[in-house]
PDB file of C-alpha atoms in Angstrom:
ATOM      1  CA  UNK A 249      -5.381  23.341   2.727  1.00 49.00           C
ATOM      2  CA  UNK A 250      -8.914  22.028   3.139  1.00 62.00           C
ATOM      3  CA  UNK A 251     -11.692  22.074   0.617  1.00 75.00           C
ATOM      4  CA  UNK A 252     -11.463  20.307  -2.717  1.00 78.00           C
ATOM      5  CA  UNK A 253      -9.279  17.272  -3.332  1.00 71.00           C
ATOM      6  CA  UNK A 254      -7.073  19.420  -5.564  1.00 76.00           C
ATOM      7  CA  UNK A 255      -6.535  21.892  -2.746  1.00 81.00           C
ATOM      8  CA  UNK A 256      -5.840  19.124  -0.237  1.00 75.00           C
ATOM      9  CA  UNK A 257      -3.018  17.677  -2.347  1.00 77.00           C
ATOM     10  CA  UNK A 258      -1.636  21.016  -3.548  1.00 84.00           C
ATOM     11  CA  UNK A 259       1.311  21.032  -1.131  1.00 86.00           C
ATOM     12  CA  UNK A 260       2.260  17.468  -2.112  1.00 83.00           C
ATOM     13  CA  UNK A 261       2.144  18.373  -5.802  1.00 84.00           C
ATOM     14  CA  UNK A 262       4.348  21.418  -5.229  1.00 91.00           C
ATOM     15  CA  UNK A 263       6.858  19.334  -3.254  1.00 91.00           C
ATOM     16  CA  UNK A 264       6.953  16.635  -5.935  1.00 87.00           C
ATOM     17  CA  UNK A 265       7.510  19.266  -8.637  1.00 90.00           C
ATOM     18  CA  UNK A 266      10.440  20.755  -6.720  1.00 94.00           C
ATOM     19  CA  UNK A 267      11.960  17.337  -6.028  1.00 94.00           C
ATOM     20  CA  UNK A 268      11.674  16.494  -9.726  1.00 92.00           C
ATOM     21  CA  UNK A 269      13.504  19.730 -10.631  1.00 95.00           C
ATOM     22  CA  UNK A 270      16.266  18.921  -8.143  1.00 96.00           C
ATOM     23  CA  UNK A 271      16.873  15.272  -9.094  1.00 96.00           C
ATOM     24  CA  UNK A 272      16.029  15.284 -12.809  1.00 94.00           C
ATOM     25  CA  UNK A 273      13.846  13.087 -14.972  1.00 91.00           C
ATOM     26  CA  UNK A 274      15.990   9.943 -14.734  1.00 93.00           C
ATOM     27  CA  UNK A 275      15.690   9.591 -10.945  1.00 93.00           C
ATOM     28  CA  UNK A 276      12.749   7.542  -9.688  1.00 87.00           C
ATOM     29  CA  UNK A 277      10.659   9.365  -7.101  1.00 86.00           C
ATOM     30  CA  UNK A 278       7.503   8.458  -5.259  1.00 83.00           C
ATOM     31  CA  UNK A 279       5.208   9.538  -2.507  1.00 81.00           C
ATOM     32  CA  UNK A 280       3.036   7.599  -0.104  1.00 80.00           C
ATOM     33  CA  UNK A 281      -0.422   8.997   0.534  1.00 75.00           C
ATOM     34  CA  UNK A 282      -2.449   7.082   3.129  1.00 72.00           C
ATOM     35  CA  UNK A 283      -6.145   6.424   2.584  1.00 68.00           C
ATOM     36  CA  UNK A 284      -6.938   7.586   6.106  1.00 65.00           C
ATOM     37  CA  UNK A 285      -5.684  10.324   8.407  1.00 62.00           C
ATOM     38  CA  UNK A 286      -3.167   9.416  11.082  1.00 61.00           C
ATOM     39  CA  UNK A 287      -5.057  11.389  13.716  1.00 66.00           C
ATOM     40  CA  UNK A 288      -8.557  10.476  12.441  1.00 64.00           C
ATOM     41  CA  UNK A 289      -8.361   6.836  11.339  1.00 61.00           C
ATOM     42  CA  UNK A 290     -12.064   6.380  10.442  1.00 67.00           C
ATOM     43  CA  UNK A 291     -11.834   9.306   7.953  1.00 64.00           C
ATOM     44  CA  UNK A 292     -11.694   8.284   4.303  1.00 63.00           C
ATOM     45  CA  UNK A 293     -11.218  10.447   1.218  1.00 61.00           C
ATOM     46  CA  UNK A 294     -14.530  11.687  -0.125  1.00 61.00           C
ATOM     47  CA  UNK A 295     -16.032  10.182  -3.214  1.00 59.00           C
ATOM     48  CA  UNK A 296     -16.826   6.644  -4.206  1.00 58.00           C
ATOM     49  CA  UNK A 297     -13.326   5.798  -5.482  1.00 78.00           C
ATOM     50  CA  UNK A 298     -10.412   4.682  -3.384  1.00 79.00           C
ATOM     51  CA  UNK A 299      -7.452   7.003  -3.102  1.00 80.00           C
ATOM     52  CA  UNK A 300      -5.351   4.677  -5.243  1.00 84.00           C
ATOM     53  CA  UNK A 301      -7.999   4.800  -7.999  1.00 85.00           C
ATOM     54  CA  UNK A 302      -8.116   8.598  -7.802  1.00 83.00           C
ATOM     55  CA  UNK A 303      -4.328   8.748  -8.041  1.00 84.00           C
ATOM     56  CA  UNK A 304      -4.337   6.490 -11.111  1.00 87.00           C
ATOM     57  CA  UNK A 305      -6.996   8.514 -12.915  1.00 84.00           C
ATOM     58  CA  UNK A 306      -5.611  11.933 -12.048  1.00 82.00           C
ATOM     59  CA  UNK A 307      -1.863  11.389 -12.229  1.00 82.00           C
ATOM     60  CA  UNK A 308      -1.427   9.192 -15.303  1.00 80.00           C
ATOM     61  CA  UNK A 309       1.655   7.811 -13.511  1.00 85.00           C
ATOM     62  CA  UNK A 310       2.523   4.287 -12.367  1.00 90.00           C
ATOM     63  CA  UNK A 311       0.683   3.636  -9.106  1.00 91.00           C
ATOM     64  CA  UNK A 312       1.666   1.181  -6.365  1.00 92.00           C
ATOM     65  CA  UNK A 313      -1.118   0.126  -4.000  1.00 91.00           C
ATOM     66  CA  UNK A 314      -0.380  -1.064  -0.475  1.00 88.00           C
ATOM     67  CA  UNK A 315      -2.353  -1.783   2.645  1.00 85.00           C
ATOM     68  CA  UNK A 316      -4.647  -4.651   3.556  1.00 86.00           C
ATOM     69  CA  UNK A 317      -3.988  -6.507   0.316  1.00 90.00           C
ATOM     70  CA  UNK A 318      -3.072  -9.917   1.747  1.00 91.00           C
ATOM     71  CA  UNK A 319      -6.260 -11.455   0.369  1.00 93.00           C
ATOM     72  CA  UNK A 320      -5.505 -12.392  -3.259  1.00 94.00           C
ATOM     73  CA  UNK A 321      -8.946 -11.379  -4.538  1.00 94.00           C
ATOM     74  CA  UNK A 322      -8.490  -7.868  -3.129  1.00 92.00           C
ATOM     75  CA  UNK A 323      -4.982  -7.483  -4.568  1.00 93.00           C
ATOM     76  CA  UNK A 324      -5.932  -8.813  -8.005  1.00 94.00           C
ATOM     77  CA  UNK A 325      -9.131  -6.745  -8.028  1.00 94.00           C
ATOM     78  CA  UNK A 326      -7.140  -3.523  -7.730  1.00 92.00           C
ATOM     79  CA  UNK A 327      -4.947  -4.552 -10.666  1.00 94.00           C
ATOM     80  CA  UNK A 328      -7.809  -5.951 -12.781  1.00 96.00           C
ATOM     81  CA  UNK A 329      -9.891  -2.794 -12.254  1.00 93.00           C
ATOM     82  CA  UNK A 330      -6.985  -0.650 -13.448  1.00 92.00           C
ATOM     83  CA  UNK A 331      -6.710   1.183 -10.123  1.00 92.00           C
ATOM     84  CA  UNK A 332      -2.995   0.429  -9.716  1.00 93.00           C
ATOM     85  CA  UNK A 333      -0.094  -0.999 -11.666  1.00 95.00           C
ATOM     86  CA  UNK A 334       1.549  -2.868  -8.793  1.00 93.00           C
ATOM     87  CA  UNK A 335       0.407  -4.088  -5.387  1.00 93.00           C
ATOM     88  CA  UNK A 336       2.709  -4.656  -2.452  1.00 92.00           C
ATOM     89  CA  UNK A 337       2.250  -6.724   0.656  1.00 92.00           C
ATOM     90  CA  UNK A 338       3.306  -5.895   4.180  1.00 90.00           C
ATOM     91  CA  UNK A 339       1.705  -7.991   6.896  1.00 91.00           C
ATOM     92  CA  UNK A 340       0.532 -10.581   4.390  1.00 92.00           C
ATOM     93  CA  UNK A 341       4.101 -11.236   3.256  1.00 92.00           C
ATOM     94  CA  UNK A 342       5.426 -11.222   6.813  1.00 91.00           C
ATOM     95  CA  UNK A 343       2.867 -13.851   7.766  1.00 92.00           C
ATOM     96  CA  UNK A 344       3.370 -15.850   4.550  1.00 94.00           C
ATOM     97  CA  UNK A 345       6.931 -15.696   3.252  1.00 90.00           C
ATOM     98  CA  UNK A 346       5.731 -17.870   0.366  1.00 94.00           C
ATOM     99  CA  UNK A 347       2.528 -15.850  -0.314  1.00 94.00           C
ATOM    100  CA  UNK A 348       2.809 -16.104  -4.106  1.00 93.00           C
ATOM    101  CA  UNK A 349       3.312 -19.873  -4.012  1.00 96.00           C
ATOM    102  CA  UNK A 350       0.407 -20.344  -1.601  1.00 96.00           C
ATOM    103  CA  UNK A 351      -1.890 -18.234  -3.772  1.00 95.00           C
ATOM    104  CA  UNK A 352      -0.839 -20.073  -6.932  1.00 95.00           C
ATOM    105  CA  UNK A 353      -1.506 -23.410  -5.247  1.00 97.00           C
ATOM    106  CA  UNK A 354      -4.732 -22.173  -3.636  1.00 95.00           C
ATOM    107  CA  UNK A 355      -3.360 -22.956  -0.174  1.00 96.00           C
ATOM    108  CA  UNK A 356      -4.714 -21.230   2.928  1.00 96.00           C
ATOM    109  CA  UNK A 357      -2.889 -18.109   4.061  1.00 95.00           C
ATOM    110  CA  UNK A 358      -1.747 -17.526   7.625  1.00 93.00           C
ATOM    111  CA  UNK A 359      -3.122 -14.519   9.465  1.00 92.00           C
ATOM    112  CA  UNK A 360      -0.568 -11.950  10.616  1.00 91.00           C
ATOM    113  CA  UNK A 361       0.508 -12.581  14.196  1.00 89.00           C
ATOM    114  CA  UNK A 362       2.774  -9.872  15.577  1.00 85.00           C
ATOM    115  CA  UNK A 363       4.033 -12.217  18.308  1.00 82.00           C
ATOM    116  CA  UNK A 364       5.414 -14.586  15.685  1.00 80.00           C
ATOM    117  CA  UNK A 365       6.822 -11.918  13.410  1.00 76.00           C
ATOM    118  CA  UNK A 366       7.725  -8.791  15.333  1.00 76.00           C
ATOM    119  CA  UNK A 367       8.739  -9.977  18.768  1.00 72.00           C
ATOM    120  CA  UNK A 368      12.534 -10.180  18.926  1.00 68.00           C
ATOM    121  CA  UNK A 369      13.745 -13.473  20.333  1.00 64.00           C
ATOM    122  CA  UNK A 370      17.088 -15.229  20.145  1.00 69.00           C
ATOM    123  CA  UNK A 371      15.685 -18.716  19.681  1.00 74.00           C
ATOM    124  CA  UNK A 372      14.520 -20.494  16.569  1.00 77.00           C
ATOM    125  CA  UNK A 373      10.791 -21.147  16.762  1.00 73.00           C
ATOM    126  CA  UNK A 374       9.213 -24.405  15.584  1.00 80.00           C
ATOM    127  CA  UNK A 375       7.333 -22.679  12.752  1.00 78.00           C
ATOM    128  CA  UNK A 376      10.648 -21.286  11.396  1.00 75.00           C
ATOM    129  CA  UNK A 377      12.116 -24.742  10.766  1.00 75.00           C
TER     130      UNK A 377
END
């Protein structure tokens, strides 16, 4: 499955085609393709474009971009450049439940802190009030 980009995504395309046949045209389907490899994180897809831009150009389908988009200029750049139709936030939204409001009001954004967000505790923290 190595070689050209087309060959590297061939299995995914075949799976998507079979899923589409099984569920029909009226059922929304999607697939997540990471920019890097799970077992080789520094690896990036070849070429000068991001994977989301390649998907937009080659698929002609609605594209959702995700990953490291908490900075508003990065998120809006992907939309403004036509590389994706929608951006989603993960850590940025967890750190800033009011991300949209803060961006609109040009307020500073909090950095993601896993201790504040992911650590299960049974007490209400000061910053939650």
